[in-house]
Short mmCIF file of C-alpha atoms in Angstrom, two decimals:
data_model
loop_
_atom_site.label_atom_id
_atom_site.label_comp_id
_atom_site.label_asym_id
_atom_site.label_seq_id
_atom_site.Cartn_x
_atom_site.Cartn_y
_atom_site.Cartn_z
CA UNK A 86 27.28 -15.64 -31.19
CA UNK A 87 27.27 -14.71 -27.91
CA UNK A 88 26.32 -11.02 -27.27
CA UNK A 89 25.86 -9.78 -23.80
CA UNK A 90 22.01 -9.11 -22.94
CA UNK A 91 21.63 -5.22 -22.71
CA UNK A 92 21.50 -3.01 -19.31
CA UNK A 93 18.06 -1.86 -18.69
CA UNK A 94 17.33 0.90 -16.09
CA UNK A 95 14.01 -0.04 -14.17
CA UNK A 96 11.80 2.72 -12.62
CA UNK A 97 8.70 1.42 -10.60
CA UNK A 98 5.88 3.50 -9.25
CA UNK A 99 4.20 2.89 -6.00
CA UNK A 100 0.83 1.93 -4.98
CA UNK A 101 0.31 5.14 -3.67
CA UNK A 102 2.97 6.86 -5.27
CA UNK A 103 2.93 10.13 -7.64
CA UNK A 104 6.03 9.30 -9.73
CA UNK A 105 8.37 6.56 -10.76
CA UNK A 106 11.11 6.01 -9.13
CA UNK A 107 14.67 4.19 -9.92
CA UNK A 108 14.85 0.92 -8.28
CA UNK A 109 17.64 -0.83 -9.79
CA UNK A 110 18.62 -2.06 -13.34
CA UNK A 111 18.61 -5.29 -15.18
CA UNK A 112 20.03 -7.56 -18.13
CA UNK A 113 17.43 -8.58 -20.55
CA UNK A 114 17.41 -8.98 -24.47
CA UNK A 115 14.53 -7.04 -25.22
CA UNK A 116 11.69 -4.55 -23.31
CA UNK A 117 9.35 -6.86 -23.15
CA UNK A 118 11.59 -9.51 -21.22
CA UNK A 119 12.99 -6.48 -19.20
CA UNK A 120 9.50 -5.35 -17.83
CA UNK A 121 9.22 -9.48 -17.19
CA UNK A 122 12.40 -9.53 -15.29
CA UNK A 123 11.60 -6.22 -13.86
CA UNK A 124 7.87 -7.34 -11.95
CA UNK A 125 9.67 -10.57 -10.96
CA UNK A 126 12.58 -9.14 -8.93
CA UNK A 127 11.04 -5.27 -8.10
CA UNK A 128 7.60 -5.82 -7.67
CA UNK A 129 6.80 -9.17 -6.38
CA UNK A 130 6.03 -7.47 -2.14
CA UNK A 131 3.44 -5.05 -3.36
CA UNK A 132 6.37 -2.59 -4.16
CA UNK A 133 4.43 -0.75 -6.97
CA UNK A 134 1.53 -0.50 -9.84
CA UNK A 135 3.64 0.63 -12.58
CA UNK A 136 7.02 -0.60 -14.20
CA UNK A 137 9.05 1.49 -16.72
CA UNK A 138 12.45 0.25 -18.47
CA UNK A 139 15.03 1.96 -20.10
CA UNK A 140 18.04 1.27 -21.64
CA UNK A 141 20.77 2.45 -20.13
CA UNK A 142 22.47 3.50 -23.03
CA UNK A 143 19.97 5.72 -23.84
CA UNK A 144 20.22 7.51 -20.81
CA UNK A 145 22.50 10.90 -20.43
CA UNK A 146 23.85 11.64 -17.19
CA UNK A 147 25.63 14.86 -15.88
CA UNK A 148 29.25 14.24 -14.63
CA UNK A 149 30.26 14.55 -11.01
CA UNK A 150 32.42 17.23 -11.37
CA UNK A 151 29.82 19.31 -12.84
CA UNK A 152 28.32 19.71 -9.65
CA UNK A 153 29.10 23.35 -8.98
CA UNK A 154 28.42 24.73 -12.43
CA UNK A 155 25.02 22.68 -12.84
CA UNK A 156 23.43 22.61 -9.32
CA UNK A 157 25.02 25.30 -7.27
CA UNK A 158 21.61 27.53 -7.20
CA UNK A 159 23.44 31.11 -7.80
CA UNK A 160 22.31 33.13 -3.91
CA UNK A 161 23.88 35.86 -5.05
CA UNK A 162 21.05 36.46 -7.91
CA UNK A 163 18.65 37.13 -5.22
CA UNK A 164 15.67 37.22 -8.28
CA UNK A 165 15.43 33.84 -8.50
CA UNK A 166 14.67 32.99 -5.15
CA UNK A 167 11.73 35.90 -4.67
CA UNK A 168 11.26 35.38 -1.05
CA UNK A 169 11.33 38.97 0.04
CA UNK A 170 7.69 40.38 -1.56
CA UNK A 171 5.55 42.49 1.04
CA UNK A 172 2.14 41.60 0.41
CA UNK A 173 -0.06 43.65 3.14
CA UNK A 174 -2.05 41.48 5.51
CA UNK A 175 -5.42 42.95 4.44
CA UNK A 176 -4.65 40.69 1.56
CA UNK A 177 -5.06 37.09 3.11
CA UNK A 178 -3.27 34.44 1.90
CA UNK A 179 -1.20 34.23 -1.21
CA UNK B 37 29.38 -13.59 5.59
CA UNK B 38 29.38 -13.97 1.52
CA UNK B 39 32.60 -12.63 0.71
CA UNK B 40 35.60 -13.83 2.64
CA UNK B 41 39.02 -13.13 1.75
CA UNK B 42 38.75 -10.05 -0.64
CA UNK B 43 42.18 -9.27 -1.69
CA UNK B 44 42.80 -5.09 -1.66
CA UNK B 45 46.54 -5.21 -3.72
CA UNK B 46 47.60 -3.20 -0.34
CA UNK B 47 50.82 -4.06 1.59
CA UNK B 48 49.81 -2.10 4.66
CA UNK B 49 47.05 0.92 5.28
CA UNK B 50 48.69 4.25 4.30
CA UNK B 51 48.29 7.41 6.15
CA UNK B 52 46.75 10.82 4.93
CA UNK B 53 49.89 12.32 4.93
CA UNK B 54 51.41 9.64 2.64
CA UNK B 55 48.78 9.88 -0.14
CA UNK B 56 48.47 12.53 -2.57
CA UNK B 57 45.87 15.58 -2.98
CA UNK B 58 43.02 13.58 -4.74
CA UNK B 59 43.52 10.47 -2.93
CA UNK B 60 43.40 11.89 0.35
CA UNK B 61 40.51 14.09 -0.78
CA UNK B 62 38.32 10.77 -1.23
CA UNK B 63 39.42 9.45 1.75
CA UNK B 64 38.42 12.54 4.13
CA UNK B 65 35.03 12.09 2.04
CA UNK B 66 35.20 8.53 3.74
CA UNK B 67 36.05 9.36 6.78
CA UNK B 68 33.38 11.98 6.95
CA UNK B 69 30.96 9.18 5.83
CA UNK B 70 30.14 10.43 2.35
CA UNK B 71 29.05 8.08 -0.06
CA UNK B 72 30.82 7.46 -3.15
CA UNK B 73 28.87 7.51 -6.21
CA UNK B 74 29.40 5.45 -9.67
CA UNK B 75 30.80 8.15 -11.86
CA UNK B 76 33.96 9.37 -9.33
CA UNK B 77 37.14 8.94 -8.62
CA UNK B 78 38.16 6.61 -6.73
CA UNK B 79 41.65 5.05 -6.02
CA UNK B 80 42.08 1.86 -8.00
CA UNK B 81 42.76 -0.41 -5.54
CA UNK B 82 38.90 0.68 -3.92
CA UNK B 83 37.49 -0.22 -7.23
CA UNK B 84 39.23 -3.59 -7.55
CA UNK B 85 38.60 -4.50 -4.19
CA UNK B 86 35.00 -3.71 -4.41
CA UNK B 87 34.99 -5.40 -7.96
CA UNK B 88 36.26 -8.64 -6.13
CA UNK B 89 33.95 -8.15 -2.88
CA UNK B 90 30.62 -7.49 -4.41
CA UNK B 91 31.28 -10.31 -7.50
CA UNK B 92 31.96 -12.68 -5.02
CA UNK B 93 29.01 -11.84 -2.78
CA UNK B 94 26.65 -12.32 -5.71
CA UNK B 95 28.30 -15.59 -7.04
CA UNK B 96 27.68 -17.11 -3.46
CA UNK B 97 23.40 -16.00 -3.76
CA UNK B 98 23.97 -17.54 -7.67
CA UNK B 99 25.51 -20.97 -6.34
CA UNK B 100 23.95 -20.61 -2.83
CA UNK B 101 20.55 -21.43 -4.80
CA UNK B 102 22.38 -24.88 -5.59
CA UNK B 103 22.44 -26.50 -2.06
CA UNK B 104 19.12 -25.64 -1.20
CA UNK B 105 17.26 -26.19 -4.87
CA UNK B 106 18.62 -29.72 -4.24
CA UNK B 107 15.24 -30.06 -1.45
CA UNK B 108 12.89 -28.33 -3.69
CA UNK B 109 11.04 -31.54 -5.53
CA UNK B 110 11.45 -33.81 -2.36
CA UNK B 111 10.34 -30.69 0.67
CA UNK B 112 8.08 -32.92 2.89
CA UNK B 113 4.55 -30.70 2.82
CA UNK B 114 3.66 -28.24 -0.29
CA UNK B 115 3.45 -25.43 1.84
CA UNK B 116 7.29 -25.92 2.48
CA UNK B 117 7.76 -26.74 -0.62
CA UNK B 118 6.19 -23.01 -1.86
CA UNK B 119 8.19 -20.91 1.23
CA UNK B 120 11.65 -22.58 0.00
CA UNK B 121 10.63 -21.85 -3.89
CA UNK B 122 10.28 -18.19 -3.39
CA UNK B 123 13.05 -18.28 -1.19
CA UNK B 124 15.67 -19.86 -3.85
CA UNK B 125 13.87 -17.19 -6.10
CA UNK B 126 14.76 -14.78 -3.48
CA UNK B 127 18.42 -15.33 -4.03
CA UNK B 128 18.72 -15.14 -7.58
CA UNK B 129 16.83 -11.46 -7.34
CA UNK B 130 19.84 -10.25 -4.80
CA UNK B 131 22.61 -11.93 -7.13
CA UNK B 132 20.88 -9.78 -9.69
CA UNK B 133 21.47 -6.74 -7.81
CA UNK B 134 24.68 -7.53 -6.55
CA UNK B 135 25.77 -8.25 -10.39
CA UNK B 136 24.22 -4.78 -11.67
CA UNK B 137 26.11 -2.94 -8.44
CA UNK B 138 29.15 -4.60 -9.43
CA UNK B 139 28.57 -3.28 -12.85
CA UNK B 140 28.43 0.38 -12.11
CA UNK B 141 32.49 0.15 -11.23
CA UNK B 142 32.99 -0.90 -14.49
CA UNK B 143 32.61 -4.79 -15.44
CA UNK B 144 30.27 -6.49 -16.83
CA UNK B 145 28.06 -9.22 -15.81
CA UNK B 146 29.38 -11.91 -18.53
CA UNK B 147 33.15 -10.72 -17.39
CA UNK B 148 32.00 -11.21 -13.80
CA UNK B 149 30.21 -14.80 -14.98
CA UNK B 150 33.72 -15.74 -16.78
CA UNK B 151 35.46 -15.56 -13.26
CA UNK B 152 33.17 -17.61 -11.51
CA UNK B 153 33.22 -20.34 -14.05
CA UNK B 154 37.20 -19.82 -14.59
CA UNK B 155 37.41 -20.39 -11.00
CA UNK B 156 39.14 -17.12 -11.16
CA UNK B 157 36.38 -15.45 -8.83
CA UNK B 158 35.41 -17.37 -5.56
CA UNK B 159 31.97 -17.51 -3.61
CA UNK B 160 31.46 -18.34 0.18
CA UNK B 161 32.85 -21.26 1.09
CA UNK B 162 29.40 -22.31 3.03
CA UNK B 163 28.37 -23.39 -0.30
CA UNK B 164 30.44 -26.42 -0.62
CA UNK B 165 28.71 -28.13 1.61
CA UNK B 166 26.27 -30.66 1.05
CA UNK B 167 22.79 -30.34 2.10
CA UNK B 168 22.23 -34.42 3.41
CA UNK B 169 18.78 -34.13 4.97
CA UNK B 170 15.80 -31.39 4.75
CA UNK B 171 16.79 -30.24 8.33
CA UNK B 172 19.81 -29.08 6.71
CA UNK B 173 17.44 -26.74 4.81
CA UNK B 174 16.60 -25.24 8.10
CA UNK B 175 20.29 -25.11 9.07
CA UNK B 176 21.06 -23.29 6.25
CA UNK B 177 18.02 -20.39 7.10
CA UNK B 178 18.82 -20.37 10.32
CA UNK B 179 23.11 -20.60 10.35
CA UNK B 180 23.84 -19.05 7.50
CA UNK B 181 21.28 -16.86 6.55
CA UNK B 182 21.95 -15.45 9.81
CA UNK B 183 25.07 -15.28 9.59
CA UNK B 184 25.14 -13.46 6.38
CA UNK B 185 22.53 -10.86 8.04
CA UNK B 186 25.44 -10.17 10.95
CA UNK B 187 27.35 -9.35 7.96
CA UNK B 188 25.41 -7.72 5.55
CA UNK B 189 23.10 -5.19 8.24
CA UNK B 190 26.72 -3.10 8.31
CA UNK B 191 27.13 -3.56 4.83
CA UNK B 192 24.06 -1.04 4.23
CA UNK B 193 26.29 2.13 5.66
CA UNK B 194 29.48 0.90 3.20
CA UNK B 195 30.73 3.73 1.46
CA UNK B 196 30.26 2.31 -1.55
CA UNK B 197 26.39 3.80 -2.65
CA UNK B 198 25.19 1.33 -4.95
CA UNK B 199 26.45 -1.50 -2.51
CA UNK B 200 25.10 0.06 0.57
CA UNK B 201 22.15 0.51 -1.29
CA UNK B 202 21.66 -3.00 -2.80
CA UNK B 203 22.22 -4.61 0.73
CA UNK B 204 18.71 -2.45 2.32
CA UNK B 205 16.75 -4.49 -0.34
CA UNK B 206 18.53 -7.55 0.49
CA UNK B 207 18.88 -7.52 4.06
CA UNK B 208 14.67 -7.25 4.65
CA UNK B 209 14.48 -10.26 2.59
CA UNK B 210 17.28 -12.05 3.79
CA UNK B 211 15.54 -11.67 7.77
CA UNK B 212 12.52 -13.57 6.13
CA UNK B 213 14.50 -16.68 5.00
CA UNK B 214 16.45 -16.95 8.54
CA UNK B 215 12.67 -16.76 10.27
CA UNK B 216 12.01 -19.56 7.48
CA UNK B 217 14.81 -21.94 8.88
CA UNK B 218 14.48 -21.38 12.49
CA UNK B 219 10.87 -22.20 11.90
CA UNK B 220 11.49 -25.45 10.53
CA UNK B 221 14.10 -26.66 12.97
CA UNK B 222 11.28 -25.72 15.35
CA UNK B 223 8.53 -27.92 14.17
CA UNK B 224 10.92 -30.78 13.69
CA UNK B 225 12.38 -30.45 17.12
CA UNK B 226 9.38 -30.68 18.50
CA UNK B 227 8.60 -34.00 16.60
CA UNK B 228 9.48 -37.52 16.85
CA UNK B 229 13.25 -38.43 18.32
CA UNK B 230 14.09 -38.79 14.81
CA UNK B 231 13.34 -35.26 13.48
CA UNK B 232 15.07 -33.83 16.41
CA UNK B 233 17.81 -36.31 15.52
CA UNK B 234 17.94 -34.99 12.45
CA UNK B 235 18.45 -31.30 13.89
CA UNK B 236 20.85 -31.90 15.70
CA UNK B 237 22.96 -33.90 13.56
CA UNK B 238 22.48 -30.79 11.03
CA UNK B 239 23.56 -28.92 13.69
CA UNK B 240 26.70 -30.70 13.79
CA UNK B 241 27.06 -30.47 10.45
CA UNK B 242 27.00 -26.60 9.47
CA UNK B 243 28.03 -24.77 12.91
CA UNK B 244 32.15 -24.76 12.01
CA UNK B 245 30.65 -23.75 8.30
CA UNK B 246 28.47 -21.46 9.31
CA UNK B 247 31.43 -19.56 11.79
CA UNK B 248 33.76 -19.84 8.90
CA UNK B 249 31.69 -17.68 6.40
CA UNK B 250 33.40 -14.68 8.73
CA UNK B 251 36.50 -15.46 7.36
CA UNK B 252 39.65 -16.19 8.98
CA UNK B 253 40.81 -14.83 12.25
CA UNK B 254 41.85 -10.79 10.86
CA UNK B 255 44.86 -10.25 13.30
CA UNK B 256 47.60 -10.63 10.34
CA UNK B 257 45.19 -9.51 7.69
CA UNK B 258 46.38 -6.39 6.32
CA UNK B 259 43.22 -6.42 3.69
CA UNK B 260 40.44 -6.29 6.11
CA UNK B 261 42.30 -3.46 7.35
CA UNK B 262 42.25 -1.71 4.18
CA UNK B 263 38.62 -2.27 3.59
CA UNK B 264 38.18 -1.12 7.20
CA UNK B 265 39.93 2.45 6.26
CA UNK B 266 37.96 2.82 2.96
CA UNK B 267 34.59 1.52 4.82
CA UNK B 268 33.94 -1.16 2.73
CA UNK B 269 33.82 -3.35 5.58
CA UNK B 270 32.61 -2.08 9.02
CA UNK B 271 33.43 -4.85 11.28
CA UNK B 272 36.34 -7.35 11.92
CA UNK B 273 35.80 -10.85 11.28
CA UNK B 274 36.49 -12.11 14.48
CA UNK B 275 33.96 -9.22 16.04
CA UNK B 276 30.99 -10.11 13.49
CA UNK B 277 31.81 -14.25 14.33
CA UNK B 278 31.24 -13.47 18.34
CA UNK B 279 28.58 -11.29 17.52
CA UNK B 280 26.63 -14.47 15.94
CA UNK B 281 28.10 -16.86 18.26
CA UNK B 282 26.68 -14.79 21.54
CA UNK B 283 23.18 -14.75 19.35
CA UNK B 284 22.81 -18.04 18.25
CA UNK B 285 23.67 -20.02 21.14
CA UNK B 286 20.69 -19.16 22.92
CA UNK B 287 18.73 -20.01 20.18
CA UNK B 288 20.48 -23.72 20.00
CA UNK B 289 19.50 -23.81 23.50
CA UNK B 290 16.03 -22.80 23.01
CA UNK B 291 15.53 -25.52 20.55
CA UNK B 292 17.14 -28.36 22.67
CA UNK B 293 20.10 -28.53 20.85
CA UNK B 294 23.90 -29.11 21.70
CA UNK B 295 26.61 -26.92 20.03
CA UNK B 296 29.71 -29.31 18.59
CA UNK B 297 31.71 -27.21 20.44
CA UNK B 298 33.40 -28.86 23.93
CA UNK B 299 35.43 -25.16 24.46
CA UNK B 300 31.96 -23.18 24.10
CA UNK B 301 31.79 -21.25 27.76
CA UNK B 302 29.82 -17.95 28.91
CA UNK B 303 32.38 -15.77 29.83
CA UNK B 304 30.94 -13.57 32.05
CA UNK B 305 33.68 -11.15 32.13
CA UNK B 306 33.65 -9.90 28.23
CA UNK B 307 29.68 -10.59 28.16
CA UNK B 308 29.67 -13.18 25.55
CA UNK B 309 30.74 -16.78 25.05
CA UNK B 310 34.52 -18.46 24.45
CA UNK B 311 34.44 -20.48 21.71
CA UNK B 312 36.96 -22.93 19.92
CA UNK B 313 38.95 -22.23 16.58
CA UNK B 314 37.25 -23.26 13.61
CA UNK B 315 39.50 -26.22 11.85
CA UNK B 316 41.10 -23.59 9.42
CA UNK B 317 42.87 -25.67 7.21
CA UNK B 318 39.78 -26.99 6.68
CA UNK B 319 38.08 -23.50 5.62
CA UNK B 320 41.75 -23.04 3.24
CA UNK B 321 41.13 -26.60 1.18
CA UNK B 322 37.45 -25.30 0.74
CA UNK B 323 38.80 -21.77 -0.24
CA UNK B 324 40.89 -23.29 -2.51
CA UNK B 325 38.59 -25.55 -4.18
CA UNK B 326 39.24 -28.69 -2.38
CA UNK B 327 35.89 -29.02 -0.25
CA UNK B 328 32.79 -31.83 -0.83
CA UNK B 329 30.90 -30.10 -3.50
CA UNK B 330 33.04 -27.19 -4.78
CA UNK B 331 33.53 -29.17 -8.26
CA UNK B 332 29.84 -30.39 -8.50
CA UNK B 333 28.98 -26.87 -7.80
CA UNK B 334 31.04 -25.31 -10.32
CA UNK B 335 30.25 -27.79 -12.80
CA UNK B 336 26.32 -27.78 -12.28
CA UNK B 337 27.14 -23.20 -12.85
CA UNK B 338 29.21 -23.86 -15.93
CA UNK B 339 26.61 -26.79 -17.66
CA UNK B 340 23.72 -24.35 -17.11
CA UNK B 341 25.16 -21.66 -18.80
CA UNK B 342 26.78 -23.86 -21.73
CA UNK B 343 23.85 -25.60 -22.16
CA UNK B 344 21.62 -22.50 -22.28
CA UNK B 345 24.07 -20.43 -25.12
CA UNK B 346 21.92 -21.52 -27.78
CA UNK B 347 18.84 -19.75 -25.80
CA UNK B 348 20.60 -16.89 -24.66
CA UNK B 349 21.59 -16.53 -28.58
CA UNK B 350 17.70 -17.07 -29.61
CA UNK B 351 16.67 -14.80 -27.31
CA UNK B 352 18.94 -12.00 -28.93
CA UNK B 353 18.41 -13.21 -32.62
CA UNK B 354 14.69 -12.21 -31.66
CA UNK B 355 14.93 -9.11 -30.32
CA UNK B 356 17.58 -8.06 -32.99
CA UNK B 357 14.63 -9.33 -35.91
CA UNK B 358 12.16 -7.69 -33.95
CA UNK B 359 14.29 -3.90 -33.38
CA UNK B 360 14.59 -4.46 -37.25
CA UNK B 361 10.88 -4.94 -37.97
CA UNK B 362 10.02 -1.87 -36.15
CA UNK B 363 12.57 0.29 -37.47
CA UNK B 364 11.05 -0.81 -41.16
CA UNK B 365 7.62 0.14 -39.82
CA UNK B 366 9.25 3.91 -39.07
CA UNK B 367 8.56 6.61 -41.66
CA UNK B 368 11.87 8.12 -43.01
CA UNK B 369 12.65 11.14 -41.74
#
């Protein structure tokens, strides 16, 4: 036998921090061992409260060349980006 | 430096002109300093080269953890005992890194372990030396953990993302360890004749070493070249080696110490100092496998990870038993 560990994704969040955030990834044969390895190498300097792992393989990524289609954020449909409401002074702040 | 010698497969640096659309699309993205991400294209001989540069940098943290583990039961007071723990620990964290950026272009860690034990994939040479006395464990912070910070502090802006990004992580860690070593040469050089003895003759010991972790002289090297157009490397060897020379002979100085060097000279015209040629067919035997402790190395790599199959193999049986119990615990949808 001599499977290869699987690829974890490790997401840490900071002391002070609102979300987790991807610090790196790691081999390790099960979660448990994974948030082990994880602590050890990404959170031994105070780097963060909170460890999450993943699998890699069970994470979906959008491709590169997608870029355009998925993230270009469409100007010309000037109803998405409702910047242009008059709302009269008298009102205060909104 | 950790990586010297990374082959590119390129007979000479092509122009934009010569390359076609795609390829000179991703190198204007270079040029413009873009970074290159995991998923894109990239030309082949980037990936390989990469493949080759980053493997080899993490094999050298992996078996740099060798020389310096060798002090770890026999450091002379616990609290040096604890510093040079976490820093061996250190090291195996950034080979971890370095393996899991290599990964991202597309081999895997076991592949990239195969190499090393094959003798296939190389590490820095600076690791075939053998550490003699516990000054030698300041030698090494000092030498050629500064060394490899000349090297890697560029190595943050490659154009390689997950690279450039794995060497910000390492580089804050790696200034700790060189602080580490100069510290130590400090006390002892301040002790009795025999600890400063024992400096210097470290000294003597790892400077040529330490100067040949940059890598051979680049004039005929047509690869640094190439991983100077796609930005994998920033700076010639010979720049980064007189860039640590003109640091680190003040710091010699400031400890009392003599460089082994008889052609070492301020030049006051070019602002640094002439030095003399490493012995390179010294660095060439090492490269090729022919240095003190390049087989004990390799041997004390290969033993741990023979040795350890059957608890690699446990450690999987486990979590494979366990996956199994908890998908029998999961109502049937």
């Amino acid at each position: 036998m001599s499977s290869e560990w699987p690829l974890w994704e490790v997401f840490i969040r900071g002391q002070h921090g609102l979300n987790h955030r991807h610090v790196g990834s790691l081999h390790a044969p099960d979660a448990e061992m994974a948030i082990n390895n994880g602590r050890d190498v990404y959170v031994r300097r105070n780097e963060g409260v909170s460890i999450w792992v993943v699998r890699s393989s069970d994470i979906a990524a959008s491709a590169p060349s997608d870029k355009g289609p998925l993230f270009e954020p469409s100007n010309s449909k000037v109803y998405r980006h409702p910047t242009f409401f008059d709302i009269p002074d008298e009102v205060g702040h909104m | 430096m950790y990586a010297q010698m990374v082959k590119t497969d390129t007979a000479r640096v092509r122009s934009l002109d010569e390359m076609d659309p795609v390829e000179r699309d991703f190198q204007e993205r270079i040029d413009a300093g873009q970074k290159i991400e995991p998923k894109e294209w990239m030309p082949e001989g980037y990936r390989k080269t990469l493949v080759r540069q980053i493997s080899q940098h993490a094999h050298s943290e992996i078996v740099g953890q060798l020389p310096e583990g060798n002090w770890i039961t026999r450091a002379p007071t616990l609290e040096r005992k604890a510093i040079l723990l976490a820093k061996v620990q250190d090291e195996a964290g950034h080979g971890l890194y370095l393996y899991c950026a290599a990964e991202t272009l597309g081999i895997s860690r076991d592949e990239m372990y195969g190499q090393l034990h094959s003798g296939k994939a190389k590490y820095s040479s600076i690791f075939n030396y053998p550490t003699l006395t516990w000054a030698d464990i300041g030698a090494i912070g000092w030498l050629v953990d500064g060394a490899a910070i000349m090297n890697q502090v560029p190595l943050q802006r490659c154009s390689y993302g997950p690279y450039a990004r794995a060497m910000v992580r390492i580089c804050k860690e790696e200034s700790f360890h060189q602080r580490q070593g100069f510290d130590i040469l400090m006390k002892m050089v301040k002790g009795t004749p025999q600890q400063k003895a024992m400096v210097q003759d470290a000294l003597n010991r790892w400077w040529w070493p330490s100067l040949m972790m940059f890598g051979p002289s680049d004039d005929a090297s047509v690869h640094s070249a190439q991983s100077m157009a796609w930005k994998i490397k920033q700076n010639s060897n010979d720049e980064l080696r007189q860039k640590f020379v003109d640091q680190t002979v003040p710091q010699a100085e400031y400890l009392g110490l003599t460089v082994p060097d008889p052609d070492l000279k301020w030049n006051e015209n070019k602002g640094g100092y002439d030095f003399g040629e490493p012995d390179w067919s010294e660095f060439f035997d090492v490269i090729a496998g022919n240095g003190p402790c390049n087989a004990e190395r390799l041997n004390a790599r290969k033993s741990a990870w023979d040795e350890g199959a059957w608890f690699r193999d446990g450690l999987v049986a486990h979590a494979e038993k366990a996956d199994a119990r908890r998908a029998a615990r999961m109502p049937a949808e």
